[in-house]
Short mmCIF file of C-alpha atoms and ligand atoms in Angstrom, two decimals:
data_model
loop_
_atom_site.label_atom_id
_atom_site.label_comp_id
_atom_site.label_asym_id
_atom_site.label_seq_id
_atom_site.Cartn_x
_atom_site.Cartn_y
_atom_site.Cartn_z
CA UNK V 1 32.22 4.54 -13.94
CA UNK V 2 33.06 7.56 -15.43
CA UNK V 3 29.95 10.40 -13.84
CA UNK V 4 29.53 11.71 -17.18
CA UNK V 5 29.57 8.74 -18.82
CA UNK V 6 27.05 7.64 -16.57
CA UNK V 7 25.12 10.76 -17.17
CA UNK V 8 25.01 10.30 -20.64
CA UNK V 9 23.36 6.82 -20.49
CA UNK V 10 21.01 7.52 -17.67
CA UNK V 11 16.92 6.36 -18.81
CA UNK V 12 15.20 8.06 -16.72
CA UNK V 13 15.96 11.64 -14.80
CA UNK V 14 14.21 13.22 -12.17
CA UNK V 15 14.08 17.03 -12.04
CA UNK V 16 12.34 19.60 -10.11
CA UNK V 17 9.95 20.47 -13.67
CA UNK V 18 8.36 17.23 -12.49
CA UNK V 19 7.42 17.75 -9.04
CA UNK V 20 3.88 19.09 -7.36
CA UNK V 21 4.31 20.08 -3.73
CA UNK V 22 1.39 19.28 -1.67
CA UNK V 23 -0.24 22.22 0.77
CA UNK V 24 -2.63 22.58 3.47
CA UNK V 25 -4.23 25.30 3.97
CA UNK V 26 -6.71 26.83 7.27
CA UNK V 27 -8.44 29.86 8.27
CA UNK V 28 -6.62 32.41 10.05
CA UNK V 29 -3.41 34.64 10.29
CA UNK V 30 0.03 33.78 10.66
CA UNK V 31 -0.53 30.00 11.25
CA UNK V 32 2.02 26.97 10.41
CA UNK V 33 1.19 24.36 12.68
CA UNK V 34 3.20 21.23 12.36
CA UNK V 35 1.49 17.98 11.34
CA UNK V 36 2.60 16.18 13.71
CA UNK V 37 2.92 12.36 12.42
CA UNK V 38 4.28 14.51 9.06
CA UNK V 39 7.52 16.33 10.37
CA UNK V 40 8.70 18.85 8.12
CA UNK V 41 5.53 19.64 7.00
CA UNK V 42 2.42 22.26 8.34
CA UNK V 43 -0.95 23.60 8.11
CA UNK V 44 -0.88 27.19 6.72
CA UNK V 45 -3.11 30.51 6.97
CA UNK V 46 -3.18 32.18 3.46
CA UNK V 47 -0.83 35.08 4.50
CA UNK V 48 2.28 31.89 5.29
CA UNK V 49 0.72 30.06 2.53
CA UNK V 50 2.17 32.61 0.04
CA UNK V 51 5.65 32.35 2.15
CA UNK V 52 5.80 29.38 1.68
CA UNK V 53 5.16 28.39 -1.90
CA UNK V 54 7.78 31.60 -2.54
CA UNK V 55 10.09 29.58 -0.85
CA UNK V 56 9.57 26.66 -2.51
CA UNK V 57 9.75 28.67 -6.08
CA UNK V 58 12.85 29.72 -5.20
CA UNK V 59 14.04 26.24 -4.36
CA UNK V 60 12.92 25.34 -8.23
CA UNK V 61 9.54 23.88 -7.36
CA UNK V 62 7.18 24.85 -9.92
CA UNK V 63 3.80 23.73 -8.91
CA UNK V 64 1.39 23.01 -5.69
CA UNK V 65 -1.25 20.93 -4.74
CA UNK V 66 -3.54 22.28 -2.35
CA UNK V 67 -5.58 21.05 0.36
CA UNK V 68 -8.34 23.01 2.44
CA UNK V 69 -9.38 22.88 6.33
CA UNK V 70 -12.38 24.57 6.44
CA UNK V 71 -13.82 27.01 9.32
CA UNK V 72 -16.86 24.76 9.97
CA UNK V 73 -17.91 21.00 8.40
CA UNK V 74 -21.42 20.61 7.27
CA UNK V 75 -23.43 17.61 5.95
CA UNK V 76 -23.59 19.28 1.87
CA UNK V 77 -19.65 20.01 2.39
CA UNK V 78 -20.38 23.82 1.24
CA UNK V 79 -17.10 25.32 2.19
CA UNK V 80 -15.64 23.44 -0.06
CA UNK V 81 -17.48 25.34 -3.33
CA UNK V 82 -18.16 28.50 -1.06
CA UNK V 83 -17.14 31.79 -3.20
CA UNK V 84 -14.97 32.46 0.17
CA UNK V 85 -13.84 29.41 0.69
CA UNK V 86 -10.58 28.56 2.50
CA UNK V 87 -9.44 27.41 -1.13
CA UNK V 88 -10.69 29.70 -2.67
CA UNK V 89 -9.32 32.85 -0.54
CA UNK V 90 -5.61 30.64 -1.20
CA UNK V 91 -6.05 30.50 -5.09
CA UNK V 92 -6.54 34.03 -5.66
CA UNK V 93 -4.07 35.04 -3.08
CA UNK V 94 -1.68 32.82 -4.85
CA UNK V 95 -2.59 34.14 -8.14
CA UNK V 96 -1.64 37.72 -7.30
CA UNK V 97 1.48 37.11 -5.03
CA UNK V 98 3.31 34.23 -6.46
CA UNK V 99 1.73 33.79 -10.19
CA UNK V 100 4.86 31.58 -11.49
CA UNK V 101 4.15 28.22 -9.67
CA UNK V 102 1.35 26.52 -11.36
CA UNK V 103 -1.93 26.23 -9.03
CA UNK V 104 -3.43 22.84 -8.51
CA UNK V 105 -6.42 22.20 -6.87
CA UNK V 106 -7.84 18.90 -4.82
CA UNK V 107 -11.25 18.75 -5.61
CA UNK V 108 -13.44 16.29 -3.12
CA UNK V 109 -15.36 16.56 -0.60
CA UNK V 110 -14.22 14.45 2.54
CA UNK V 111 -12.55 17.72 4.05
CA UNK V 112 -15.98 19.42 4.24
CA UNK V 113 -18.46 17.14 5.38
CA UNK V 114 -18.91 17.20 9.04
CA UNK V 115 -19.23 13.03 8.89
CA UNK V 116 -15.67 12.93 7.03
CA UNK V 117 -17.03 11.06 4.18
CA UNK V 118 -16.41 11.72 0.28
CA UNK V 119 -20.02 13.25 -0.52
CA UNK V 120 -23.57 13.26 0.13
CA UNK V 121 -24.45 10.63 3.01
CA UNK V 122 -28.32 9.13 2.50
CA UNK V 123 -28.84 6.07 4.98
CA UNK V 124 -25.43 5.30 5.97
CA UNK V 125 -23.64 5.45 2.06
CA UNK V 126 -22.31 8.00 -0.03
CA UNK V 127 -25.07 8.74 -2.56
CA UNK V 128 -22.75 9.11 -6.16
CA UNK V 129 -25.66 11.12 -8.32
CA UNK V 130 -26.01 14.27 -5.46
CA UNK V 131 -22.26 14.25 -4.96
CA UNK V 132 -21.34 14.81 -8.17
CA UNK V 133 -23.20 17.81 -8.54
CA UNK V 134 -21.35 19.37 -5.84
CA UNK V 135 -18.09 18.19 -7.19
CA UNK V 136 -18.78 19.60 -10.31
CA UNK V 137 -19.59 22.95 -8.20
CA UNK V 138 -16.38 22.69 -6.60
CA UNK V 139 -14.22 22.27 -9.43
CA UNK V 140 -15.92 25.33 -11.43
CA UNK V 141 -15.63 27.67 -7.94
CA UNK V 142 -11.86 26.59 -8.11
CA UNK V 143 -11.20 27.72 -11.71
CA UNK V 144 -12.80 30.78 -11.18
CA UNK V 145 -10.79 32.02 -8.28
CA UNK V 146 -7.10 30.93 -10.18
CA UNK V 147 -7.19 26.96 -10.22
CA UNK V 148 -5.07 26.05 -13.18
CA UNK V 149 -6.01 21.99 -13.21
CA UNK V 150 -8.52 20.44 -10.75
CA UNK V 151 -8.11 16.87 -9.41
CA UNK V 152 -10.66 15.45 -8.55
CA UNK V 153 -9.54 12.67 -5.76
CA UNK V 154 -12.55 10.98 -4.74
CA UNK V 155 -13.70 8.27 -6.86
CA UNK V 156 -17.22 8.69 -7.42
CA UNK V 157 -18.62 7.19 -10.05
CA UNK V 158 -19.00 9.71 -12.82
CA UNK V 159 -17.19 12.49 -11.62
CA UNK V 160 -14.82 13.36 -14.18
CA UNK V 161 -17.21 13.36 -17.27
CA UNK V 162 -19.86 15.27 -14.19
CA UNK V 163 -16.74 18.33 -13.99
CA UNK V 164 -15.41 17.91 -17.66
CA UNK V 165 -19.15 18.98 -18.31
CA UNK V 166 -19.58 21.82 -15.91
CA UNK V 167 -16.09 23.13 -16.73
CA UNK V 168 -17.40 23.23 -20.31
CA UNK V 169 -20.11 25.09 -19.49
CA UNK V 170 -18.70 27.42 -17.40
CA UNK V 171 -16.95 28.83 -20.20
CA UNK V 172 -13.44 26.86 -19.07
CA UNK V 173 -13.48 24.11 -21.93
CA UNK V 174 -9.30 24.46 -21.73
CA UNK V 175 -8.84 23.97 -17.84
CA UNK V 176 -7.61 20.41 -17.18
CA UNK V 177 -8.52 17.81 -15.47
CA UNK V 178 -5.64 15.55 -13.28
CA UNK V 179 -7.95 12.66 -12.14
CA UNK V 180 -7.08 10.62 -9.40
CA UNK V 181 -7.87 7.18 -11.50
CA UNK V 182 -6.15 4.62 -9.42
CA UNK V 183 -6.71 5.28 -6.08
CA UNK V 184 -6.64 2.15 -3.59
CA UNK V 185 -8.08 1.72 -0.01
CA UNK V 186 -4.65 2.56 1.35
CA UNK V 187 -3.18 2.76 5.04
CA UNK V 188 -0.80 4.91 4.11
CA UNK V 189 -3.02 8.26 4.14
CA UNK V 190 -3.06 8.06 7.79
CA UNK V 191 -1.39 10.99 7.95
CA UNK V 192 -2.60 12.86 5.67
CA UNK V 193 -6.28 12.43 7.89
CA UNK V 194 -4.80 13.64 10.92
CA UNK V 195 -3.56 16.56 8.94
CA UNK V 196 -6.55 17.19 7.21
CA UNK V 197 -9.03 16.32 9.89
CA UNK V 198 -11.14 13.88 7.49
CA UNK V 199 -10.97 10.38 9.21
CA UNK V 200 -14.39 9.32 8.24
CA UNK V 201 -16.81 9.37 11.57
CA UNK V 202 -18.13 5.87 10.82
CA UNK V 203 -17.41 3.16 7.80
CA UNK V 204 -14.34 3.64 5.76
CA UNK V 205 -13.56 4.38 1.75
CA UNK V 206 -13.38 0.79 0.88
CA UNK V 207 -17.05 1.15 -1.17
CA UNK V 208 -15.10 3.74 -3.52
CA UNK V 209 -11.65 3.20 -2.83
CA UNK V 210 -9.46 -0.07 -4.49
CA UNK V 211 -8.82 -3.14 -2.88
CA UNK V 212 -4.86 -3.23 -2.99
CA UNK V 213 -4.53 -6.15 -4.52
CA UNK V 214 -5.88 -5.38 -8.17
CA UNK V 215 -4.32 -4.01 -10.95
CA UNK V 216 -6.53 -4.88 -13.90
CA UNK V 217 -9.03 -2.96 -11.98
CA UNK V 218 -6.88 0.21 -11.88
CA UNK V 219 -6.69 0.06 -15.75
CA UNK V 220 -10.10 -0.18 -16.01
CA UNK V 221 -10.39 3.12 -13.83
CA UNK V 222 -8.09 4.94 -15.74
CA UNK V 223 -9.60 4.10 -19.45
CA UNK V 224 -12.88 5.11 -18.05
CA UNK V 225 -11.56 8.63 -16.68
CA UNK V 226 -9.54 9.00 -19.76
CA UNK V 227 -12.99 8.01 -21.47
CA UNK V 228 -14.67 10.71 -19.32
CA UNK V 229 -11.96 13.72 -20.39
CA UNK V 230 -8.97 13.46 -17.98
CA UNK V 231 -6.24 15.11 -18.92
CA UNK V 232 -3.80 13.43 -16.44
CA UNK V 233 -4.16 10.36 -14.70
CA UNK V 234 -3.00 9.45 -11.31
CA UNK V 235 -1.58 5.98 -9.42
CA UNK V 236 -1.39 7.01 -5.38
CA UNK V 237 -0.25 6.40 -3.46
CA UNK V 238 2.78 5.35 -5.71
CA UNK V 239 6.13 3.61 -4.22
CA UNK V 240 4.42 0.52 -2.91
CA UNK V 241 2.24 0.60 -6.57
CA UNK V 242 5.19 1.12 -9.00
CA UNK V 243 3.72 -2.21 -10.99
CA UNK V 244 0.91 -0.08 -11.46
CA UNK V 245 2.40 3.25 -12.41
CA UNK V 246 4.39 0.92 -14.96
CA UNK V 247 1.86 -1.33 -16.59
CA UNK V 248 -0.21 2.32 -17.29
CA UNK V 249 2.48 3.83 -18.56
CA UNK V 250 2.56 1.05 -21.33
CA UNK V 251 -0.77 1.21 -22.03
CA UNK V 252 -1.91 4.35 -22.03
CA UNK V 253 -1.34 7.45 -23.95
CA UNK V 254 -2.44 10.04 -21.31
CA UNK V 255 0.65 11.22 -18.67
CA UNK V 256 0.80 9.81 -15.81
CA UNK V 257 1.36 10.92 -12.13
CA UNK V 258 1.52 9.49 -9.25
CA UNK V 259 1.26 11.07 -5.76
CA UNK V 260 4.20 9.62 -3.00
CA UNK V 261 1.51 10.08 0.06
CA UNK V 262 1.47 11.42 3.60
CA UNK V 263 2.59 8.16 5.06
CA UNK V 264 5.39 7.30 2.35
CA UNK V 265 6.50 10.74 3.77
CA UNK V 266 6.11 9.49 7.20
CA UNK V 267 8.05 6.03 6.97
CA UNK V 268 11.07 7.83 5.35
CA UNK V 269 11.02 11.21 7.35
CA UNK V 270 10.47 8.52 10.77
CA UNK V 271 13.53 6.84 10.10
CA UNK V 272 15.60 9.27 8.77
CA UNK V 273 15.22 11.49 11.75
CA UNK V 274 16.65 8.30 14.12
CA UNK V 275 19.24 8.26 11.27
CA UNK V 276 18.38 5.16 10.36
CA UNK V 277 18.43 5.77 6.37
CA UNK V 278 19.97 8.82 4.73
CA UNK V 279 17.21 11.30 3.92
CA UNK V 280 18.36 12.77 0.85
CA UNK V 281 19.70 9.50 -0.71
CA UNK V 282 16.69 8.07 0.14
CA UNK V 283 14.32 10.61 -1.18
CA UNK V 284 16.23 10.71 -4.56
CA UNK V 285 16.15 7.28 -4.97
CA UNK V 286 12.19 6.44 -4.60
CA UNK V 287 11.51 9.83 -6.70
CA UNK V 288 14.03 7.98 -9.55
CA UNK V 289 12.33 4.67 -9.12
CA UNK V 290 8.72 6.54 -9.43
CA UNK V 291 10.12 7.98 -12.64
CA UNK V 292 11.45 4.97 -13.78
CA UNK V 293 8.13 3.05 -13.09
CA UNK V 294 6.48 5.75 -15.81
CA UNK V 295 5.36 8.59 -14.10
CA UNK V 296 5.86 11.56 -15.73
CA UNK V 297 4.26 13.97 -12.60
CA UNK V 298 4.97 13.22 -8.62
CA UNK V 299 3.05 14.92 -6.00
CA UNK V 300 5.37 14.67 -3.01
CA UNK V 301 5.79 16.31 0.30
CA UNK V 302 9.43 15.90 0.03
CA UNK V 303 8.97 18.10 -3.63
CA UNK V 304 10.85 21.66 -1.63
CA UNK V 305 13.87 19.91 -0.74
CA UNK V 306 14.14 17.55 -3.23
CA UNK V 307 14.14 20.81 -5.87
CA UNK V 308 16.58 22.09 -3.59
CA UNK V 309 19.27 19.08 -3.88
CA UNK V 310 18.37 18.59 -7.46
CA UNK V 311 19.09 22.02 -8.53
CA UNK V 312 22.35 21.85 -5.90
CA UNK V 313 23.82 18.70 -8.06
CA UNK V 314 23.45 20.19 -11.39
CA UNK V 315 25.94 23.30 -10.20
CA UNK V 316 28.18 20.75 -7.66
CA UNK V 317 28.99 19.42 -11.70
C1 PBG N 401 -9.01 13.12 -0.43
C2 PBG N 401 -7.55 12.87 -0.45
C3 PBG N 401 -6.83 12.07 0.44
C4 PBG N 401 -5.50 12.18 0.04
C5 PBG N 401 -5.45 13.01 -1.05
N1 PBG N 401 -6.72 13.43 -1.35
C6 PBG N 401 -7.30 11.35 1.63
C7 PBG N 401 -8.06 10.12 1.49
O1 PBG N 401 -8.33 9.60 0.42
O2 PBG N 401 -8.45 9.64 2.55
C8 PBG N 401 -4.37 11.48 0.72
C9 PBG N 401 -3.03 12.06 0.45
C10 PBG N 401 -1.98 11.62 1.39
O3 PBG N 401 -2.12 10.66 2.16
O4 PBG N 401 -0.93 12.27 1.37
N2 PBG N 401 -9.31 14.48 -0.38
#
């Protein structure tokens, strides 16, 4: 078929506007240490932080997600609502030194706690009441040093009407929330944990996480967060969910995004390095079929290249 025909009766496009790029972020000075089971991607210090989401803005990505790795883990998570926080110290770097790409923050806990888990352990479970306070902490401390939407990613009962009140009073009624709504028990974060350091020390997420194979539960967790004030709502991970991403996009109102996670990245980067699939093709293809599916916002790894080929194919015209 003709390209431009083609072009001109395309549904659904994917462009670099849609993409959030997802960083982590560590104490110290000149650091980019490779994630190993995530090649291609690295743990930064502030100062390569900034390098690195200037490169990405000038490859056409628009907007990061970012992840902290604390100094030190503690059983009340306080580094990750600490005035100096490792976030923190990122947001307002990022706010002075590359002020164009919009400034996303993940707010839980998990990264924090010295026992890897999502909040406040009493007996050997995550107590919901006491961790919502100091999500709610979290979220505020973010906005104040240059967050420009929180998302809060860990599924505590609560939490989004707990920030969407806080943020309120805080004076920050317009700063909005992305929650993570749909969020299942999922072996595909994997990486992400080694990254991130927050493989839980006993138990797993399955008490606050959902069981993969429901979907009417997932739209009962996004009405509820939409109930509670999100602004956004999120399906992750999202290739191997793209019935869910769909069947919310028809039924709700709200955008939708949907976060292609650490080991989606994995699988594809794994077998495109033994050039077993075609990276780019295959990269452009399950960011068009996420699109397709409904989402209007993808968090992906693969966001800095893919804004580089997309903006490369609208000039190869
Ligand atoms: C929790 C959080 C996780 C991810 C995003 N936010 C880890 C988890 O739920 O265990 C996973 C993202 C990915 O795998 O890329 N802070």
């Amino acid at each position: 078929m003709d390209p431009r025909l083609r072009d001109l009766v395309r549904e659904s496009e994917v462009s670099a506007s849609r993409l959030i790029y997802p960083l982590f972020v560590a104490p110290g000075r000149g650091v980019r240490q490779g994630v190993p089971s995530m090649p291609g991607q690295s743990v930064y210090s502030v100062d390569t932080l900034v390098e690195e989401v200037r490169a990405a803005e000038a490859d056409g990505v628009r907007g990061v997600i970012l992840f902290g790795i604390p100094e030190s883990k503690d059983e009340r998570a306080t580094g990750a609502y600490a005035e100096d926080g490792i976030v923190q110290r990122a947001l307002r770097a990022l706010r002075d030194k590359a002020p164009g790409v919009l400034r996303v923050t993940d707010v839980c806990l998990c990264e924090y706690t010295s026992h890897g888990h999502c909040g406040v352990i009493e007996g050997e479970k995550v107590a919901n009441d006491p961790t919502l306070e100091l999500l709610a902490r979290t979220a505020v401390s973010h906005a104040r040093a240059g967050a420009d939407m929180v998302a809060p990613s860990d599924m505590m009962d609560g939490r989004v009407g707990a920030i969407r009140r806080a943020l309120d009073a805080a004076g920050l009624p317009d700063l909005p929330i992305l929650s993570y709504a749909a969020k299942y028990a999922s072996a595909f974060y994997g990486p992400f944990r080694d990254a991130a350091r927050s493989t839980p020390a006993f138990g797993d997420r399955r008490s606050h996480q959902m069981d993969a194979a429901n979907r009417a539960e997932a739209m009962r967790e996004i009405a509820l967060d939409l109930e509670e004030g999100a602004d956004v709502v999120m399906v992750k991970p999202a290739l191997p969910y793209l019935d869910v991403i769909h069947e919310a996009r028809q039924r709700f109102q709200a955008p939708i995004a949907a976060y292609q996670v650490s080991g989606e990245y994995a699988l594809i980067a794994a077998a495109a390095e033994r050039g077993w699939v075609d990276r780019r093709a295959i990269v452009l293809e399950s960011l068009g079929a996420i699109r397709r599916a409904g989402a209007s916002i993808i968090l992906t790894y693969f966001a800095r290249e893919a804004a580089r080929w997309l903006g490369e194919r609208r000039s190869d015209r």
